[in-house]
Amino acid sequence: MTEPDTVLREIYGEISHINSFHHQSIKDLAPNLKIAAHDPKDGIIEAVMSTDDVAFLGVQWHPEFLFENRPKDKNLFDYVVNEL
């Protein structure tokens, strides 16, 4: 589930299915980060963004494995390449 007022909400909408198969996850956020997406089932943080004026976005999934078949993942890739 994406958080309001984030670029991920703009790209994916409120809920999106992702290929989450990591064995590690973020436990404690740094002071200058905010949650951008989380798994609604277990609360695992799936994406973070900077709260500063620094262009930073980190995701805990592999959109590059999906973007050939899912336009929203391609949009995320385009955002990272063109905006960050």
C-alpha positions as a printed Julia matrix, in Angstrom:
84×3 Matrix{Float64}:
  0.0     0.0     0.0
  1.43    3.36   -0.99
  1.32    6.32    1.36
 -0.52    9.56    0.48
  1.52   12.46   -0.91
  4.26   10.25   -2.37
  5.44    9.73   -5.91
  4.59    6.04   -5.52
  0.94    6.95   -4.9
  1.02    9.04   -8.08
  2.5     6.15  -10.08
  0.73    3.12   -8.59
 -2.38    4.44   -6.89
 -3.22    3.32   -3.35
 -2.61   -0.42   -3.71
 -0.28   -2.31   -6.02
  0.95   -5.88   -6.13
  4.72   -6.19   -6.05
  7.22   -9.02   -6.18
  8.27   -8.88   -2.55
 10.59  -11.77   -1.85
 13.29  -10.24    0.33
 14.53  -11.79    3.54
 15.51   -8.48    5.14
 13.47   -5.37    5.74
 13.77   -1.94    7.27
 13.17   -1.92   11.0
 14.1     1.64   12.03
 13.96    4.61    9.69
 16.66    7.24    9.65
 15.36   10.64   10.82
 15.32   12.05    7.29
 13.31    9.18    5.74
  9.6     8.5     5.58
  7.65    5.42    4.58
  6.43    5.59    0.98
  4.88    2.1     0.82
  4.28   -0.84    3.12
  2.77   -4.31    2.96
 -0.75   -4.04    4.42
 -0.64   -7.67    5.6
  2.49   -7.6     7.75
  3.44   -3.91    7.88
  6.85   -4.47    6.28
  8.23   -1.26    4.8
  8.53   -1.71    1.03
  9.66    1.8     0.05
 11.11    4.95    1.6
 11.59    8.56    0.53
 13.59   11.48    1.84
 11.89   14.09    4.0
 14.6    16.58    3.02
 14.92   18.37   -0.3
 17.11   15.51   -1.5
 15.72   13.46   -4.37
 15.8     9.95   -2.91
 13.56    6.92   -3.33
 14.37    3.39   -2.22
 12.24    0.32   -2.9
 12.46   -3.2    -1.46
 11.25   -5.0    -4.57
 12.42   -5.49   -8.14
 10.31   -3.38  -10.53
 12.85   -4.09  -13.28
 11.62   -7.7   -13.33
  8.06   -6.54  -14.0
  8.09   -3.43  -16.17
  7.91   -5.2   -19.53
  4.39   -6.39  -18.65
  3.29   -3.73  -16.19
  3.22   -0.1   -17.34
  3.22    1.25  -13.78
  6.57   -0.4   -13.08
  7.91    1.12  -16.31
  6.63    4.48  -15.07
  8.63    4.01  -11.86
 11.74    3.2   -13.87
 11.18    6.3   -16.03
 10.75    8.43  -12.89
 14.03    7.2   -11.42
 15.92    7.75  -14.67
 14.39   11.11  -15.59
 13.53   12.78  -12.29
 16.07   11.62   -9.72
